[in-house]
Amino acid sequence: MTTQIPESFKNGINQWKKAFNQQDAAGCAEQYKENAVMHARPFGTFRGTEEIRAFWQQIIDSGYQDVEYQDTSWEQIDGNCFILRSAWTMNKAFGVVHEEHWERQPDGSVKLTYDDFEVLGER
């Protein structure tokens, strides 16, 4: 049986990618819940939207752009949480998303509560 991924979850990751590709670190951080945890291998662990925004700003300022996801899969945890896994590429690097935990919020939107990704190499 194939699980249908609700559009709100697909929209969440699409909004994050759109913000990154528009070089908008604040827009990237808006896709995370206030107390989210992000493991960015090999850079470190970032907690909360301000640390996460600062990380994405540094990446953007370093010339990284044009993120694309490939071979994306979703795992349903419950009706309010899906985990995304994917390979990704940017103009200067490539890697893997080990887990993005997207959770539905009380207002119906979805936010990242946990993010674990890794840079595997440069391009």
PDB file of N, CA and C in Angstrom, residues 2-100:
ATOM      1  N   THR A   2       0.581   2.183  -0.863  1.00  0.00           N
ATOM      2  CA  THR A   2       1.327   3.427  -0.952  1.00  0.00           C
ATOM      3  C   THR A   2       0.641   4.481  -0.086  1.00  0.00           C
ATOM      4  N   THR A   3       1.433   5.154   0.733  1.00  0.00           N
ATOM      5  CA  THR A   3       0.901   6.207   1.579  1.00  0.00           C
ATOM      6  C   THR A   3       0.831   7.507   0.788  1.00  0.00           C
ATOM      7  N   GLN A   4      -0.312   8.158   0.830  1.00  0.00           N
ATOM      8  CA  GLN A   4      -0.452   9.470   0.207  1.00  0.00           C
ATOM      9  C   GLN A   4       0.182  10.510   1.116  1.00  0.00           C
ATOM     10  N   ILE A   5       1.053  11.310   0.585  1.00  0.00           N
ATOM     11  CA  ILE A   5       1.681  12.385   1.350  1.00  0.00           C
ATOM     12  C   ILE A   5       0.793  13.613   1.212  1.00  0.00           C
ATOM     13  N   PRO A   6       0.270  14.132   2.324  1.00  0.00           N
ATOM     14  CA  PRO A   6      -0.575  15.324   2.229  1.00  0.00           C
ATOM     15  C   PRO A   6       0.176  16.497   1.596  1.00  0.00           C
ATOM     16  N   GLU A   7      -0.549  17.276   0.829  1.00  0.00           N
ATOM     17  CA  GLU A   7       0.047  18.416   0.135  1.00  0.00           C
ATOM     18  C   GLU A   7       0.756  19.377   1.093  1.00  0.00           C
ATOM     19  N   SER A   8       0.228  19.530   2.307  1.00  0.00           N
ATOM     20  CA  SER A   8       0.856  20.466   3.249  1.00  0.00           C
ATOM     21  C   SER A   8       2.297  20.068   3.550  1.00  0.00           C
ATOM     22  N   PHE A   9       2.594  18.764   3.576  1.00  0.00           N
ATOM     23  CA  PHE A   9       3.960  18.310   3.836  1.00  0.00           C
ATOM     24  C   PHE A   9       4.854  18.565   2.627  1.00  0.00           C
ATOM     25  N   LYS A  10       4.337  18.284   1.440  1.00  0.00           N
ATOM     26  CA  LYS A  10       5.087  18.580   0.213  1.00  0.00           C
ATOM     27  C   LYS A  10       5.339  20.085   0.103  1.00  0.00           C
ATOM     28  N   ASN A  11       4.329  20.875   0.466  1.00  0.00           N
ATOM     29  CA  ASN A  11       4.495  22.333   0.412  1.00  0.00           C
ATOM     30  C   ASN A  11       5.559  22.810   1.390  1.00  0.00           C
ATOM     31  N   GLY A  12       5.665  22.162   2.552  1.00  0.00           N
ATOM     32  CA  GLY A  12       6.674  22.555   3.530  1.00  0.00           C
ATOM     33  C   GLY A  12       8.073  22.467   2.967  1.00  0.00           C
ATOM     34  N   ILE A  13       8.426  21.323   2.391  1.00  0.00           N
ATOM     35  CA  ILE A  13       9.772  21.183   1.838  1.00  0.00           C
ATOM     36  C   ILE A  13       9.949  22.073   0.620  1.00  0.00           C
ATOM     37  N   ASN A  14       8.896  22.247  -0.170  1.00  0.00           N
ATOM     38  CA  ASN A  14       9.019  23.134  -1.330  1.00  0.00           C
ATOM     39  C   ASN A  14       9.246  24.578  -0.904  1.00  0.00           C
ATOM     40  N   GLN A  15       8.617  25.006   0.191  1.00  0.00           N
ATOM     41  CA  GLN A  15       8.845  26.366   0.699  1.00  0.00           C
ATOM     42  C   GLN A  15      10.282  26.536   1.191  1.00  0.00           C
ATOM     43  N   TRP A  16      10.817  25.501   1.851  1.00  0.00           N
ATOM     44  CA  TRP A  16      12.208  25.580   2.309  1.00  0.00           C
ATOM     45  C   TRP A  16      13.152  25.693   1.117  1.00  0.00           C
ATOM     46  N   LYS A  17      12.965  24.834   0.107  1.00  0.00           N
ATOM     47  CA  LYS A  17      13.835  24.870  -1.075  1.00  0.00           C
ATOM     48  C   LYS A  17      13.710  26.209  -1.800  1.00  0.00           C
ATOM     49  N   LYS A  18      12.501  26.720  -1.903  1.00  0.00           N
ATOM     50  CA  LYS A  18      12.291  28.009  -2.570  1.00  0.00           C
ATOM     51  C   LYS A  18      13.036  29.120  -1.822  1.00  0.00           C
ATOM     52  N   ALA A  19      12.926  29.137  -0.496  1.00  0.00           N
ATOM     53  CA  ALA A  19      13.632  30.166   0.288  1.00  0.00           C
ATOM     54  C   ALA A  19      15.137  30.041   0.086  1.00  0.00           C
ATOM     55  N   PHE A  20      15.664  28.823   0.160  1.00  0.00           N
ATOM     56  CA  PHE A  20      17.106  28.643  -0.023  1.00  0.00           C
ATOM     57  C   PHE A  20      17.534  29.113  -1.411  1.00  0.00           C
ATOM     58  N   ASN A  21      16.802  28.726  -2.425  1.00  0.00           N
ATOM     59  CA  ASN A  21      17.179  29.085  -3.791  1.00  0.00           C
ATOM     60  C   ASN A  21      17.001  30.565  -4.077  1.00  0.00           C
ATOM     61  N   GLN A  22      16.241  31.255  -3.249  1.00  0.00           N
ATOM     62  CA  GLN A  22      16.126  32.712  -3.353  1.00  0.00           C
ATOM     63  C   GLN A  22      17.110  33.409  -2.416  1.00  0.00           C
ATOM     64  N   GLN A  23      18.002  32.608  -1.789  1.00  0.00           N
ATOM     65  CA  GLN A  23      19.044  33.113  -0.901  1.00  0.00           C
ATOM     66  C   GLN A  23      18.447  33.830   0.313  1.00  0.00           C
ATOM     67  N   ASP A  24      17.398  33.252   0.878  1.00  0.00           N
ATOM     68  CA  ASP A  24      16.632  33.827   1.985  1.00  0.00           C
ATOM     69  C   ASP A  24      16.773  32.945   3.231  1.00  0.00           C
ATOM     70  N   ALA A  25      17.810  33.205   4.025  1.00  0.00           N
ATOM     71  CA  ALA A  25      18.069  32.392   5.219  1.00  0.00           C
ATOM     72  C   ALA A  25      16.926  32.499   6.230  1.00  0.00           C
ATOM     73  N   ALA A  26      16.345  33.675   6.372  1.00  0.00           N
ATOM     74  CA  ALA A  26      15.215  33.836   7.295  1.00  0.00           C
ATOM     75  C   ALA A  26      14.035  32.990   6.830  1.00  0.00           C
ATOM     76  N   GLY A  27      13.805  32.943   5.524  1.00  0.00           N
ATOM     77  CA  GLY A  27      12.741  32.103   4.979  1.00  0.00           C
ATOM     78  C   GLY A  27      12.998  30.626   5.221  1.00  0.00           C
ATOM     79  N   CYS A  28      14.270  30.222   5.149  1.00  0.00           N
ATOM     80  CA  CYS A  28      14.623  28.827   5.482  1.00  0.00           C
ATOM     81  C   CYS A  28      14.276  28.555   6.936  1.00  0.00           C
ATOM     82  N   ALA A  29      14.698  29.434   7.821  1.00  0.00           N
ATOM     83  CA  ALA A  29      14.485  29.245   9.260  1.00  0.00           C
ATOM     84  C   ALA A  29      13.008  29.241   9.618  1.00  0.00           C
ATOM     85  N   GLU A  30      12.188  29.954   8.853  1.00  0.00           N
ATOM     86  CA  GLU A  30      10.741  29.979   9.117  1.00  0.00           C
ATOM     87  C   GLU A  30      10.103  28.615   8.945  1.00  0.00           C
ATOM     88  N   GLN A  31      10.754  27.708   8.226  1.00  0.00           N
ATOM     89  CA  GLN A  31      10.195  26.376   8.017  1.00  0.00           C
ATOM     90  C   GLN A  31      10.478  25.439   9.196  1.00  0.00           C
ATOM     91  N   TYR A  32      11.243  25.919  10.181  1.00  0.00           N
ATOM     92  CA  TYR A  32      11.574  25.127  11.368  1.00  0.00           C
ATOM     93  C   TYR A  32      10.732  25.591  12.548  1.00  0.00           C
ATOM     94  N   LYS A  33      10.355  24.653  13.388  1.00  0.00           N
ATOM     95  CA  LYS A  33       9.690  24.979  14.644  1.00  0.00           C
ATOM     96  C   LYS A  33      10.699  25.701  15.543  1.00  0.00           C
ATOM     97  N   GLU A  34      10.223  26.567  16.395  1.00  0.00           N
ATOM     98  CA  GLU A  34      11.086  27.412  17.218  1.00  0.00           C
ATOM     99  C   GLU A  34      12.156  26.621  17.981  1.00  0.00           C
ATOM    100  N   ASN A  35      11.816  25.435  18.461  1.00  0.00           N
ATOM    101  CA  ASN A  35      12.767  24.646  19.252  1.00  0.00           C
ATOM    102  C   ASN A  35      13.370  23.484  18.455  1.00  0.00           C
ATOM    103  N   ALA A  36      13.383  23.586  17.140  1.00  0.00           N
ATOM    104  CA  ALA A  36      13.907  22.521  16.281  1.00  0.00           C
ATOM    105  C   ALA A  36      15.390  22.277  16.537  1.00  0.00           C
ATOM    106  N   VAL A  37      15.808  21.060  16.219  1.00  0.00           N
ATOM    107  CA  VAL A  37      17.219  20.678  16.291  1.00  0.00           C
ATOM    108  C   VAL A  37      17.653  20.276  14.889  1.00  0.00           C
ATOM    109  N   MET A  38      18.806  20.814  14.459  1.00  0.00           N
ATOM    110  CA  MET A  38      19.344  20.506  13.144  1.00  0.00           C
ATOM    111  C   MET A  38      20.767  19.990  13.296  1.00  0.00           C
ATOM    112  N   HIS A  39      21.002  18.763  12.825  1.00  0.00           N
ATOM    113  CA  HIS A  39      22.352  18.192  12.769  1.00  0.00           C
ATOM    114  C   HIS A  39      22.837  18.371  11.335  1.00  0.00           C
ATOM    115  N   ALA A  40      23.829  19.225  11.159  1.00  0.00           N
ATOM    116  CA  ALA A  40      24.395  19.507   9.841  1.00  0.00           C
ATOM    117  C   ALA A  40      25.816  18.953   9.823  1.00  0.00           C
ATOM    118  N   ARG A  41      25.941  17.731   9.328  1.00  0.00           N
ATOM    119  CA  ARG A  41      27.245  17.073   9.330  1.00  0.00           C
ATOM    120  C   ARG A  41      28.082  17.589   8.168  1.00  0.00           C
ATOM    121  N   PRO A  42      29.286  18.006   8.330  1.00  0.00           N
ATOM    122  CA  PRO A  42      30.148  17.911   9.502  1.00  0.00           C
ATOM    123  C   PRO A  42      30.192  19.195  10.340  1.00  0.00           C
ATOM    124  N   PHE A  43      29.257  20.108  10.138  1.00  0.00           N
ATOM    125  CA  PHE A  43      29.338  21.435  10.740  1.00  0.00           C
ATOM    126  C   PHE A  43      28.987  21.481  12.215  1.00  0.00           C
ATOM    127  N   GLY A  44      28.026  20.666  12.631  1.00  0.00           N
ATOM    128  CA  GLY A  44      27.634  20.673  14.035  1.00  0.00           C
ATOM    129  C   GLY A  44      26.135  20.597  14.208  1.00  0.00           C
ATOM    130  N   THR A  45      25.710  20.850  15.435  1.00  0.00           N
ATOM    131  CA  THR A  45      24.300  20.812  15.808  1.00  0.00           C
ATOM    132  C   THR A  45      23.844  22.223  16.127  1.00  0.00           C
ATOM    133  N   PHE A  46      22.681  22.572  15.616  1.00  0.00           N
ATOM    134  CA  PHE A  46      22.122  23.907  15.784  1.00  0.00           C
ATOM    135  C   PHE A  46      20.731  23.760  16.386  1.00  0.00           C
ATOM    136  N   ARG A  47      20.452  24.579  17.397  1.00  0.00           N
ATOM    137  CA  ARG A  47      19.185  24.470  18.122  1.00  0.00           C
ATOM    138  C   ARG A  47      18.429  25.797  18.051  1.00  0.00           C
ATOM    139  N   GLY A  48      17.183  25.708  17.677  1.00  0.00           N
ATOM    140  CA  GLY A  48      16.338  26.895  17.616  1.00  0.00           C
ATOM    141  C   GLY A  48      16.495  27.632  16.297  1.00  0.00           C
ATOM    142  N   THR A  49      15.478  28.401  15.967  1.00  0.00           N
ATOM    143  CA  THR A  49      15.442  29.038  14.654  1.00  0.00           C
ATOM    144  C   THR A  49      16.531  30.094  14.466  1.00  0.00           C
ATOM    145  N   GLU A  50      16.988  30.741  15.534  1.00  0.00           N
ATOM    146  CA  GLU A  50      18.030  31.752  15.345  1.00  0.00           C
ATOM    147  C   GLU A  50      19.364  31.108  14.967  1.00  0.00           C
ATOM    148  N   GLU A  51      19.747  30.038  15.652  1.00  0.00           N
ATOM    149  CA  GLU A  51      20.990  29.340  15.284  1.00  0.00           C
ATOM    150  C   GLU A  51      20.865  28.737  13.882  1.00  0.00           C
ATOM    151  N   ILE A  52      19.705  28.206  13.575  1.00  0.00           N
ATOM    152  CA  ILE A  52      19.479  27.605  12.264  1.00  0.00           C
ATOM    153  C   ILE A  52      19.536  28.680  11.183  1.00  0.00           C
ATOM    154  N   ARG A  53      18.913  29.826  11.420  1.00  0.00           N
ATOM    155  CA  ARG A  53      18.972  30.926  10.436  1.00  0.00           C
ATOM    156  C   ARG A  53      20.408  31.359  10.202  1.00  0.00           C
ATOM    157  N   ALA A  54      21.185  31.519  11.279  1.00  0.00           N
ATOM    158  CA  ALA A  54      22.581  31.945  11.153  1.00  0.00           C
ATOM    159  C   ALA A  54      23.395  30.927  10.341  1.00  0.00           C
ATOM    160  N   PHE A  55      23.137  29.638  10.555  1.00  0.00           N
ATOM    161  CA  PHE A  55      23.829  28.611   9.774  1.00  0.00           C
ATOM    162  C   PHE A  55      23.516  28.771   8.289  1.00  0.00           C
ATOM    163  N   TRP A  56      22.214  28.861   7.962  1.00  0.00           N
ATOM    164  CA  TRP A  56      21.854  28.974   6.539  1.00  0.00           C
ATOM    165  C   TRP A  56      22.385  30.262   5.940  1.00  0.00           C
ATOM    166  N   GLN A  57      22.435  31.336   6.723  1.00  0.00           N
ATOM    167  CA  GLN A  57      22.985  32.591   6.201  1.00  0.00           C
ATOM    168  C   GLN A  57      24.459  32.419   5.846  1.00  0.00           C
ATOM    169  N   GLN A  58      25.210  31.732   6.703  1.00  0.00           N
ATOM    170  CA  GLN A  58      26.636  31.496   6.440  1.00  0.00           C
ATOM    171  C   GLN A  58      26.811  30.650   5.172  1.00  0.00           C
ATOM    172  N   ILE A  59      25.980  29.639   5.005  1.00  0.00           N
ATOM    173  CA  ILE A  59      26.055  28.792   3.809  1.00  0.00           C
ATOM    174  C   ILE A  59      25.748  29.625   2.557  1.00  0.00           C
ATOM    175  N   ILE A  60      24.705  30.412   2.611  1.00  0.00           N
ATOM    176  CA  ILE A  60      24.332  31.273   1.483  1.00  0.00           C
ATOM    177  C   ILE A  60      25.444  32.276   1.195  1.00  0.00           C
ATOM    178  N   ASP A  61      25.992  32.898   2.239  1.00  0.00           N
ATOM    179  CA  ASP A  61      27.071  33.873   2.059  1.00  0.00           C
ATOM    180  C   ASP A  61      28.325  33.241   1.466  1.00  0.00           C
ATOM    181  N   SER A  62      28.473  31.922   1.621  1.00  0.00           N
ATOM    182  CA  SER A  62      29.626  31.206   1.071  1.00  0.00           C
ATOM    183  C   SER A  62      29.415  30.802  -0.389  1.00  0.00           C
ATOM    184  N   GLY A  63      28.282  31.207  -0.962  1.00  0.00           N
ATOM    185  CA  GLY A  63      28.042  30.988  -2.380  1.00  0.00           C
ATOM    186  C   GLY A  63      27.268  29.738  -2.738  1.00  0.00           C
ATOM    187  N   TYR A  64      26.702  29.060  -1.750  1.00  0.00           N
ATOM    188  CA  TYR A  64      25.916  27.854  -2.030  1.00  0.00           C
ATOM    189  C   TYR A  64      24.511  28.261  -2.457  1.00  0.00           C
ATOM    190  N   GLN A  65      24.006  27.555  -3.480  1.00  0.00           N
ATOM    191  CA  GLN A  65      22.674  27.855  -4.012  1.00  0.00           C
ATOM    192  C   GLN A  65      22.188  26.679  -4.848  1.00  0.00           C
ATOM    193  N   ASP A  66      20.997  26.819  -5.384  1.00  0.00           N
ATOM    194  CA  ASP A  66      20.419  25.862  -6.331  1.00  0.00           C
ATOM    195  C   ASP A  66      20.277  24.456  -5.757  1.00  0.00           C
ATOM    196  N   VAL A  67      19.658  24.341  -4.592  1.00  0.00           N
ATOM    197  CA  VAL A  67      19.443  23.016  -4.002  1.00  0.00           C
ATOM    198  C   VAL A  67      18.345  22.275  -4.754  1.00  0.00           C
ATOM    199  N   GLU A  68      18.583  20.993  -4.959  1.00  0.00           N
ATOM    200  CA  GLU A  68      17.597  20.092  -5.546  1.00  0.00           C
ATOM    201  C   GLU A  68      17.634  18.793  -4.766  1.00  0.00           C
ATOM    202  N   TYR A  69      16.472  18.169  -4.605  1.00  0.00           N
ATOM    203  CA  TYR A  69      16.375  16.869  -3.937  1.00  0.00           C
ATOM    204  C   TYR A  69      16.154  15.793  -5.000  1.00  0.00           C
ATOM    205  N   GLN A  70      16.776  14.626  -4.795  1.00  0.00           N
ATOM    206  CA  GLN A  70      16.592  13.492  -5.692  1.00  0.00           C
ATOM    207  C   GLN A  70      16.291  12.252  -4.848  1.00  0.00           C
ATOM    208  N   ASP A  71      15.556  11.324  -5.443  1.00  0.00           N
ATOM    209  CA  ASP A  71      15.254  10.041  -4.789  1.00  0.00           C
ATOM    210  C   ASP A  71      14.641  10.246  -3.405  1.00  0.00           C
ATOM    211  N   THR A  72      13.675  11.135  -3.327  1.00  0.00           N
ATOM    212  CA  THR A  72      13.035  11.477  -2.058  1.00  0.00           C
ATOM    213  C   THR A  72      12.021  10.405  -1.659  1.00  0.00           C
ATOM    214  N   SER A  73      12.049  10.059  -0.378  1.00  0.00           N
ATOM    215  CA  SER A  73      11.040   9.145   0.158  1.00  0.00           C
ATOM    216  C   SER A  73      10.455   9.754   1.426  1.00  0.00           C
ATOM    217  N   TRP A  74       9.233   9.352   1.723  1.00  0.00           N
ATOM    218  CA  TRP A  74       8.521   9.814   2.907  1.00  0.00           C
ATOM    219  C   TRP A  74       8.104   8.605   3.726  1.00  0.00           C
ATOM    220  N   GLU A  75       8.226   8.723   5.033  1.00  0.00           N
ATOM    221  CA  GLU A  75       7.742   7.694   5.951  1.00  0.00           C
ATOM    222  C   GLU A  75       6.731   8.326   6.882  1.00  0.00           C
ATOM    223  N   GLN A  76       5.537   7.771   6.914  1.00  0.00           N
ATOM    224  CA  GLN A  76       4.504   8.296   7.801  1.00  0.00           C
ATOM    225  C   GLN A  76       4.708   7.748   9.202  1.00  0.00           C
ATOM    226  N   ILE A  77       4.826   8.638  10.175  1.00  0.00           N
ATOM    227  CA  ILE A  77       4.942   8.252  11.578  1.00  0.00           C
ATOM    228  C   ILE A  77       3.550   8.177  12.203  1.00  0.00           C
ATOM    229  N   ASP A  78       2.765   9.201  11.952  1.00  0.00           N
ATOM    230  CA  ASP A  78       1.360   9.221  12.356  1.00  0.00           C
ATOM    231  C   ASP A  78       0.668  10.258  11.480  1.00  0.00           C
ATOM    232  N   GLY A  79      -0.552  10.611  11.783  1.00  0.00           N
ATOM    233  CA  GLY A  79      -1.277  11.557  10.948  1.00  0.00           C
ATOM    234  C   GLY A  79      -0.708  12.959  10.947  1.00  0.00           C
ATOM    235  N   ASN A  80       0.157  13.258  11.906  1.00  0.00           N
ATOM    236  CA  ASN A  80       0.719  14.603  12.030  1.00  0.00           C
ATOM    237  C   ASN A  80       2.215  14.674  11.793  1.00  0.00           C
ATOM    238  N   CYS A  81       2.861  13.560  11.451  1.00  0.00           N
ATOM    239  CA  CYS A  81       4.312  13.570  11.281  1.00  0.00           C
ATOM    240  C   CYS A  81       4.730  12.643  10.143  1.00  0.00           C
ATOM    241  N   PHE A  82       5.553  13.191   9.256  1.00  0.00           N
ATOM    242  CA  PHE A  82       6.174  12.425   8.185  1.00  0.00           C
ATOM    243  C   PHE A  82       7.674  12.699   8.221  1.00  0.00           C
ATOM    244  N   ILE A  83       8.460  11.682   7.901  1.00  0.00           N
ATOM    245  CA  ILE A  83       9.909  11.831   7.812  1.00  0.00           C
ATOM    246  C   ILE A  83      10.305  11.765   6.339  1.00  0.00           C
ATOM    247  N   LEU A  84      11.052  12.764   5.914  1.00  0.00           N
ATOM    248  CA  LEU A  84      11.565  12.826   4.549  1.00  0.00           C
ATOM    249  C   LEU A  84      13.022  12.370   4.561  1.00  0.00           C
ATOM    250  N   ARG A  85      13.396  11.582   3.557  1.00  0.00           N
ATOM    251  CA  ARG A  85      14.792  11.189   3.314  1.00  0.00           C
ATOM    252  C   ARG A  85      15.062  11.443   1.842  1.00  0.00           C
ATOM    253  N   SER A  86      16.297  11.891   1.537  1.00  0.00           N
ATOM    254  CA  SER A  86      16.567  12.256   0.156  1.00  0.00           C
ATOM    255  C   SER A  86      18.055  12.445  -0.078  1.00  0.00           C
ATOM    256  N   ALA A  87      18.464  12.288  -1.312  1.00  0.00           N
ATOM    257  CA  ALA A  87      19.761  12.797  -1.750  1.00  0.00           C
ATOM    258  C   ALA A  87      19.536  14.252  -2.138  1.00  0.00           C
ATOM    259  N   TRP A  88      20.606  15.049  -2.108  1.00  0.00           N
ATOM    260  CA  TRP A  88      20.472  16.440  -2.526  1.00  0.00           C
ATOM    261  C   TRP A  88      21.742  16.895  -3.239  1.00  0.00           C
ATOM    262  N   THR A  89      21.584  17.903  -4.084  1.00  0.00           N
ATOM    263  CA  THR A  89      22.713  18.546  -4.738  1.00  0.00           C
ATOM    264  C   THR A  89      22.536  20.050  -4.654  1.00  0.00           C
ATOM    265  N   MET A  90      23.658  20.750  -4.652  1.00  0.00           N
ATOM    266  CA  MET A  90      23.720  22.210  -4.769  1.00  0.00           C
ATOM    267  C   MET A  90      24.782  22.514  -5.811  1.00  0.00           C
ATOM    268  N   ASN A  91      24.966  23.778  -6.095  1.00  0.00           N
ATOM    269  CA  ASN A  91      25.967  24.164  -7.072  1.00  0.00           C
ATOM    270  C   ASN A  91      27.380  23.773  -6.649  1.00  0.00           C
ATOM    271  N   LYS A  92      27.669  23.724  -5.344  1.00  0.00           N
ATOM    272  CA  LYS A  92      29.027  23.489  -4.876  1.00  0.00           C
ATOM    273  C   LYS A  92      29.181  22.254  -3.995  1.00  0.00           C
ATOM    274  N   ALA A  93      28.110  21.503  -3.765  1.00  0.00           N
ATOM    275  CA  ALA A  93      28.188  20.353  -2.857  1.00  0.00           C
ATOM    276  C   ALA A  93      27.056  19.369  -3.155  1.00  0.00           C
ATOM    277  N   PHE A  94      27.183  18.182  -2.556  1.00  0.00           N
ATOM    278  CA  PHE A  94      26.118  17.182  -2.633  1.00  0.00           C
ATOM    279  C   PHE A  94      26.112  16.399  -1.332  1.00  0.00           C
ATOM    280  N   GLY A  95      24.976  15.760  -1.069  1.00  0.00           N
ATOM    281  CA  GLY A  95      24.890  15.013   0.173  1.00  0.00           C
ATOM    282  C   GLY A  95      23.595  14.250   0.299  1.00  0.00           C
ATOM    283  N   VAL A  96      23.241  14.008   1.558  1.00  0.00           N
ATOM    284  CA  VAL A  96      22.061  13.205   1.854  1.00  0.00           C
ATOM    285  C   VAL A  96      21.312  13.797   3.044  1.00  0.00           C
ATOM    286  N   VAL A  97      20.003  13.754   2.964  1.00  0.00           N
ATOM    287  CA  VAL A  97      19.146  14.057   4.110  1.00  0.00           C
ATOM    288  C   VAL A  97      18.871  12.716   4.777  1.00  0.00           C
ATOM    289  N   HIS A  98      19.406  12.545   5.981  1.00  0.00           N
ATOM    290  CA  HIS A  98      19.140  11.312   6.724  1.00  0.00           C
ATOM    291  C   HIS A  98      17.701  11.312   7.236  1.00  0.00           C
ATOM    292  N   GLU A  99      17.272  12.433   7.818  1.00  0.00           N
ATOM    293  CA  GLU A  99      15.890  12.551   8.308  1.00  0.00           C
ATOM    294  C   GLU A  99      15.503  14.017   8.436  1.00  0.00           C
ATOM    295  N   GLU A 100      14.373  14.371   7.855  1.00  0.00           N
ATOM    296  CA  GLU A 100      13.696  15.630   8.143  1.00  0.00           C
ATOM    297  C   GLU A 100      12.351  15.262   8.741  1.00  0.00           C
TER     298      GLU A 100
END
